[in-house]
Amino acid sequence: MVKLTGMNHREIMINEDNIEKIEEVPETVITMTNGNKYIVEENTDEIIDKIITFKKKFIIQILDRQIFTKGDESMSENKPEKKTDGASKIIIILLVLLIVLIGSFAGYILFFGGASNFHPSSSNNTNTTEVNTVSAADENTYSLDEAIVNLADTDSQRYAKVKVSFGYNEKNTKLKSELESEDVNKKPILSDAVNSVLRSKKAADLTTSKGVDEIKSEIMQKVNPILKNGKISNVYFDELVVQ
């Protein structure tokens, strides 16, 4: 397992064999094969480096055990001439295995699990590739007005009552001034961006943690291009009622 840094700088252990994909939207989100998601401070390259380092250590440990065991067997049989031979074969096999494992894992993460990071459309939008390193303790928040939004359900009339807040780096005074400016009121523009995302969703999308997390990511992608002096790092639902 590899050690990563979660939200609020807490260390978490991730089983690298159960990673399905890694995305940066803009925070780094690891999706496991069981559907669980983890937000970490490390970017994709750093995670891959840690996994490769862990795999190397694992293979080296196996290599050391095999050489030691093989050496003992050779000595106990009074056949020292086979010790070097057997150890050499084991070294070659394990080195080949190490290269195959590292190459396969890195290729899977880069070209399949992390496909969203290399999609051509993301090259023109830095909002989807920037890593979020702002913890809740370092955030200011900016709240929108409460809103009632019609949802996309067709079998019945469904709507959501929401109150949304944005988290952003407290050190970014320019972004704070932009959000709170009385000369240029951006609240209606930001509210429309949020509502446009919610109007495309069905009630079922708002009733699961996974669905809500995906909506938060979509809102960030919709809102960040509107802002000129920085980006929001988190989206919070202060109130969310689906009827």
C-alpha angles and dihedrals in degrees: 000000000000126000115233136171116251131190117312088023093285117155116237132183118227126194100230093201090064097052111121100178145342121220135180109209084166096295116056109261121189115201116201126209090254091057097255116138130209127193112212136177096230118091124232096268092050092050092050091049091052092049092049091049090050092049091050092052091048093052092045090053091052090046092053092049093048094049092047093048093045091049092052092049092050093049093047090054092047090236104125092161090071096051096079091041095053094043092051092053091049092049092052093047094048093045090053090047091050092052092048093048094048093045093047095047096045091047092050094049096044100043103029115014093038098037092123090063093058101037110129092236092059092061090074096047116060090182091080097049104045116106118235112229097160113115124205090254091060096047137106117200132218118198129209123210121271112271140187112217129189112232129221097252112131101187093064141359107272130172140175129224108210143172113191132194130188124219120212139165110288090215092062099091092167092060090047090053091048093052095044097039115134092198095059111029107202096173094095091049093049092045090052091051091052093045092050089058094046094047089060092057133084125226091257090060090062098049101068130064091232092052093048092048091052091050090051090053091049091050091052091050090050097045103040096067088057093059120082103189104046145321137273114248101197142021120213129192103214087179130014121171121165120198 
